[in-house]
Amino acid sequence: MLDTQESPLSRIITTALPAHGHVSPLLAIAADLAARGHEVVFLGGSRFAETVERAGVRFAALPAEIDWDDRDLDAAFPGRAELAPGPERIAFDVRHVFLDPVPHQYRALLALLAEFPADAVITDAFIQGMLPLALARPRAERPALIGIGITPSMLPSVDTAPFGLALPPLAGEEGRIRNRSLQEEVDRRAEPLQRYAEKVFAEAGVRLPEGPRGLAQVTVPDAYLQLTVPGFEYPRSDAPASYRMIGALPGNVGEEQPLPAWWDEVTGERPVVVVTQGTLANDDLDQLVAPTVRALADRDVLVVAATARPDGPEALTGLLGGRLPENVRATGYVPFDRLLPHTDVLVSNGGYGGVQTALRYGVPLVVAGASEDKPEVAARVQWAGVGLDLRTGRPEPETVGRAVDQVLAEGRFRERARTLGAEFAAYRPFDTIAELVESL
């Protein structure tokens, strides 16, 4: 038997966009593989270097040209701030956040492989600069490439509406006709972006396969692992064999968070409602956190406002006229894996990881999200029966209050969330990934 203390099982590169919500799942995978005896290097944004190293993983920085700070995307990408959330901003992000870095990402990977000849590369699916590795070389001449789906699946299908429309499946032939018509329209509108993508990949020396980019993200890697369960993802009868759902990962790695002084209150008799805007779209707490606090100020509930920013409690207090309601506890960061077992409802703007973490603990949701992939997450929450989709990113307090009351009062949401929690518990994503790495 191989002595893993003297010789690593495999050499593995993991990589993610330099954004907290992308780094967290890939770092969790890297840390688990390192603990199993593999030699792992994490290629990522420089601001995460200490977190990566605390997790017991070697760090390598992305090139400076693409090492932006996700805490201020508008500063990193001039012109973005002028675009309202919606189609125009999405098109901007596709061009400049996801596509422009492709040649730089690919060159960084090749440079790292030259001094660290890895057996496998495990990548956040949004690092599209890893795709040329498989497009340029036959399998025998390169590492195995494994894509990780950290957002709702964008895989096109005859059974689903195009990603971005936030439409749940429609059964039968009627649904397929609808989906086909919508896909044709989306493809027509996306033609300029498709040509742009082809140009960018040509600069990396490869030809992008025919079809939507969402298809290439799944079919080009040797394996594509979606971090969810079938109960929270639309069925696709035409999904390729490389596409697998493997469950959700546990919380953040390398980021120990102390418990707040009021922690004992979350185990009290009052229902606990947690509200958060996640780690990306949290610059304006008046979108969801403040309206939720206003809505629940007179309710017999404990409201935990998890702002996910160090100045969050102060900023929220300012929005509320300088004083928090008696039943509100505001915090910058809180260990969600310890808070959610005591939570009765999570009010969220639809971060994929946070929503699924709630479901792992059987917590029903109220979701209000308008940016990035959040409308798609919210649509899945309602489709799965685990909560309500408010279909806006900036709800009125009365709307939030009614939704929270409904979720608390109607046991069907909690029951369905617990059923989904049991489904998540049946999966062993770390074991699945490790077994796949070893088989490839």
Coordinates of N, CA, C and O in Angstrom, one line a residue, residues 304-385:
V304 N -32.0 37.7 12.8 CA -30.5 37.8 12.6 C -30.2 38.3 11.3 O -30.5 37.7 10.2
A305 N -29.7 39.5 11.2 CA -29.3 40.2 10.0 C -27.8 39.9 9.7 O -26.9 40.5 10.4
A306 N -27.5 38.9 8.9 CA -26.2 38.5 8.6 C -25.7 39.3 7.3 O -26.0 39.0 6.2
T307 N -25.0 40.4 7.6 CA -24.6 41.3 6.5 C -23.5 40.9 5.6 O -23.3 41.4 4.5
A308 N -22.6 40.0 6.1 CA -21.5 39.5 5.4 C -20.5 40.6 5.0 O -19.9 40.5 3.9
R309 N -20.4 41.6 5.8 CA -19.4 42.7 5.6 C -19.1 43.3 6.9 O -20.0 43.4 7.8
P310 N -17.8 43.7 7.1 CA -17.4 44.1 8.5 C -18.1 45.3 9.0 O -18.4 45.5 10.2
D311 N -18.5 46.2 8.1 CA -19.2 47.4 8.5 C -20.7 47.3 8.4 O -21.5 48.2 8.5
G312 N -21.2 46.0 8.2 CA -22.6 45.8 7.9 C -23.5 46.2 9.1 O -24.5 46.9 8.8
P313 N -23.3 45.9 10.3 CA -24.1 46.3 11.4 C -24.3 47.8 11.5 O -25.4 48.3 11.7
E314 N -23.2 48.5 11.4 CA -23.2 49.9 11.4 C -24.0 50.5 10.2 O -24.8 51.4 10.4
A315 N -23.8 50.0 9.0 CA -24.5 50.5 7.9 C -26.0 50.2 8.0 O -26.8 51.1 7.7
L316 N -26.4 49.0 8.5 CA -27.8 48.7 8.7 C -28.4 49.6 9.7 O -29.6 50.1 9.5
T317 N -27.7 49.9 10.8 CA -28.3 50.8 11.8 C -28.5 52.1 11.3 O -29.5 52.8 11.6
G318 N -27.6 52.6 10.4 CA -27.8 53.9 9.8 C -29.0 54.0 8.9 O -29.8 54.9 8.9
L319 N -29.3 52.9 8.2 CA -30.5 52.8 7.3 C -31.7 52.8 8.1 O -32.8 53.3 7.6
L320 N -31.7 52.4 9.3 CA -32.9 52.3 10.2 C -33.0 53.4 11.2 O -33.7 53.3 12.2
G321 N -32.3 54.5 10.8 CA -32.5 55.7 11.7 C -31.6 55.8 12.9 O -31.9 56.5 13.8
G322 N -30.6 54.9 13.0 CA -29.7 55.0 14.1 C -30.0 54.0 15.2 O -29.2 54.0 16.2
R323 N -31.0 53.2 15.0 CA -31.3 52.2 16.1 C -31.9 51.0 15.5 O -32.8 51.1 14.7
L324 N -31.5 49.8 16.0 CA -32.1 48.6 15.5 C -33.3 48.2 16.4 O -33.3 48.5 17.6
P325 N -34.3 47.6 15.8 CA -35.4 47.1 16.6 C -35.0 46.1 17.7 O -33.9 45.5 17.6
E326 N -35.8 46.0 18.8 CA -35.4 45.2 19.9 C -35.1 43.7 19.5 O -34.3 43.1 20.1
N327 N -35.8 43.2 18.5 CA -35.7 41.8 18.2 C -34.7 41.5 17.1 O -34.7 40.4 16.5
V328 N -33.9 42.5 16.8 CA -32.9 42.3 15.7 C -31.5 42.2 16.2 O -31.1 43.0 17.1
R329 N -30.7 41.3 15.7 CA -29.3 41.1 16.0 C -28.5 41.2 14.7 O -28.7 40.3 13.8
A330 N -27.7 42.2 14.6 CA -27.0 42.4 13.3 C -25.5 42.0 13.5 O -24.9 42.2 14.6
T331 N -25.0 41.3 12.5 CA -23.6 40.8 12.5 C -23.0 41.0 11.2 O -23.6 41.0 10.2
G332 N -21.7 41.0 11.2 CA -20.9 41.1 10.0 C -20.8 39.7 9.4 O -21.4 39.4 8.3
Y333 N -20.2 38.8 10.2 CA -20.1 37.4 9.7 C -20.6 36.5 10.9 O -20.4 36.7 12.0
V334 N -21.1 35.3 10.5 CA -21.6 34.4 11.5 C -21.5 33.0 10.8 O -21.6 32.8 9.6
P335 N -21.1 32.0 11.6 CA -21.0 30.6 11.1 C -22.3 30.0 10.7 O -23.1 29.5 11.6
F336 N -22.7 30.0 9.4 CA -24.0 29.6 9.0 C -24.2 28.1 9.3 O -25.4 27.7 9.6
D337 N -23.2 27.3 9.3 CA -23.4 25.9 9.6 C -23.8 25.7 11.0 O -24.3 24.6 11.4
R338 N -23.6 26.7 11.9 CA -24.0 26.6 13.3 C -25.3 27.3 13.5 O -26.1 27.0 14.4
L339 N -25.6 28.3 12.7 CA -26.8 29.1 12.9 C -28.0 28.4 12.2 O -29.1 28.4 12.8
L340 N -27.8 27.8 11.1 CA -29.0 27.3 10.4 C -29.8 26.2 11.1 O -31.0 26.1 10.9
P341 N -29.1 25.3 11.8 CA -29.9 24.3 12.6 C -30.9 24.9 13.5 O -31.8 24.2 13.9
H342 N -30.7 26.2 13.9 CA -31.7 26.9 14.8 C -32.6 27.8 14.1 O -33.3 28.6 14.7
T343 N -32.6 27.8 12.8 CA -33.3 28.8 12.0 C -34.6 28.3 11.5 O -34.7 27.1 11.0
D344 N -35.7 29.1 11.5 CA -37.0 28.7 11.1 C -37.3 29.1 9.7 O -38.0 28.4 8.9
V345 N -36.7 30.3 9.2 CA -36.9 30.7 7.9 C -35.6 31.5 7.5 O -35.1 32.3 8.3
L346 N -35.1 31.3 6.3 CA -34.0 32.1 5.8 C -34.6 33.0 4.7 O -35.2 32.5 3.7
V347 N -34.4 34.3 4.9 CA -34.7 35.3 3.8 C -33.4 35.6 3.1 O -32.5 36.1 3.7
S348 N -33.4 35.4 1.8 CA -32.1 35.4 1.1 C -32.3 36.1 -0.3 O -33.4 36.1 -0.8
N349 N -31.2 36.7 -0.8 CA -31.3 37.2 -2.2 C -30.9 36.2 -3.2 O -30.8 36.5 -4.4
G350 N -30.8 34.9 -2.8 CA -30.7 33.8 -3.8 C -29.3 33.4 -4.1 O -29.1 32.7 -5.1
G351 N -28.3 33.6 -3.2 CA -27.0 33.0 -3.4 C -27.1 31.4 -3.4 O -27.7 30.8 -2.5
Y352 N -26.6 30.8 -4.4 CA -26.8 29.4 -4.7 C -26.2 28.5 -3.5 O -26.9 27.7 -3.0
G353 N -25.0 28.8 -3.1 CA -24.4 28.1 -2.0 C -25.2 28.3 -0.7 O -25.5 27.3 0.1
G354 N -25.6 29.5 -0.3 CA -26.3 29.8 0.9 C -27.7 29.1 0.9 O -28.1 28.6 2.0
V355 N -28.4 29.2 -0.2 CA -29.7 28.5 -0.3 C -29.6 27.0 -0.1 O -30.4 26.4 0.7
Q356 N -28.6 26.4 -0.7 CA -28.5 25.0 -0.5 C -28.0 24.6 0.8 O -28.3 23.5 1.4
T357 N -27.2 25.4 1.4 CA -26.8 25.2 2.8 C -28.0 25.2 3.7 O -28.2 24.3 4.6
A358 N -28.9 26.1 3.5 CA -30.2 26.2 4.3 C -30.9 24.9 4.1 O -31.5 24.3 5.0
L359 N -31.0 24.4 2.8 CA -31.8 23.2 2.6 C -31.1 22.0 3.2 O -31.8 21.0 3.5
R360 N -29.8 21.9 3.3 CA -29.1 20.8 3.9 C -29.6 20.7 5.4 O -29.7 19.6 5.9
Y361 N -30.0 21.8 6.0 CA -30.5 21.8 7.3 C -32.1 21.8 7.4 O -32.6 22.0 8.5
G362 N -32.7 21.7 6.3 CA -34.2 21.6 6.3 C -34.8 22.9 6.5 O -36.0 23.0 7.1
V363 N -34.2 24.0 6.2 CA -34.7 25.4 6.5 C -35.5 25.9 5.2 O -34.9 26.0 4.2
P364 N -36.7 26.3 5.4 CA -37.5 26.9 4.2 C -37.0 28.3 4.0 O -36.4 28.9 4.9
L365 N -37.4 28.8 2.8 CA -36.9 30.1 2.4 C -37.9 31.1 1.9 O -38.9 30.7 1.4
V366 N -37.5 32.4 2.0 CA -38.2 33.4 1.2 C -37.0 34.1 0.4 O -36.0 34.5 1.0
V367 N -37.2 34.1 -0.9 CA -36.0 34.6 -1.8 C -36.4 35.8 -2.6 O -37.5 35.8 -3.3
A368 N -35.6 36.8 -2.6 CA -35.8 38.0 -3.4 C -34.4 38.3 -4.1 O -33.5 38.9 -3.4
G369 N -34.2 37.9 -5.3 CA -33.0 38.2 -6.0 C -33.2 38.7 -7.4 O -34.1 38.2 -8.1
A370 N -32.3 39.6 -7.9 CA -32.5 40.1 -9.2 C -31.2 40.1 -10.0 O -31.2 40.4 -11.2
S371 N -30.1 39.9 -9.4 CA -28.8 40.0 -10.1 C -28.1 38.6 -10.3 O -28.5 37.7 -9.6
E372 N -27.1 38.6 -11.2 CA -26.4 37.3 -11.5 C -27.4 36.2 -11.7 O -28.3 36.3 -12.5
D373 N -27.1 35.0 -11.1 CA -28.0 33.9 -11.3 C -29.1 33.8 -10.3 O -29.9 32.8 -10.2
K374 N -29.3 34.8 -9.5 CA -30.2 34.7 -8.3 C -31.7 34.5 -8.7 O -32.4 33.8 -8.0
P375 N -32.2 35.1 -9.8 CA -33.6 34.8 -10.2 C -33.8 33.3 -10.5 O -34.8 32.7 -10.2
E376 N -32.7 32.7 -11.1 CA -32.8 31.2 -11.4 C -32.9 30.4 -10.1 O -33.6 29.4 -10.0
V377 N -32.1 30.8 -9.1 CA -32.1 30.2 -7.8 C -33.5 30.3 -7.1 O -34.1 29.3 -6.7
A378 N -34.0 31.5 -7.2 CA -35.3 31.8 -6.6 C -36.4 31.0 -7.2 O -37.3 30.5 -6.6
A379 N -36.3 30.9 -8.6 CA -37.3 30.1 -9.3 C -37.3 28.6 -8.9 O -38.3 27.9 -8.7
R380 N -36.1 28.1 -8.6 CA -36.0 26.7 -8.2 C -36.5 26.5 -6.8 O -37.0 25.4 -6.4
V381 N -36.3 27.5 -5.9 CA -36.9 27.4 -4.6 C -38.4 27.2 -4.6 O -38.9 26.3 -3.9
Q382 N -39.1 28.0 -5.4 CA -40.5 27.8 -5.5 C -40.9 26.5 -6.2 O -41.8 25.8 -5.8
W383 N -40.2 26.2 -7.3 CA -40.5 25.0 -8.0 C -40.3 23.7 -7.1 O -41.1 22.8 -7.2
A384 N -39.3 23.8 -6.3 CA -39.0 22.6 -5.4 C -40.0 22.6 -4.2 O -40.0 21.6 -3.4
G385 N -40.8 23.6 -4.0 CA -41.7 23.7 -2.9 C -41.1 24.0 -1.5 O -41.8 23.7 -0.5

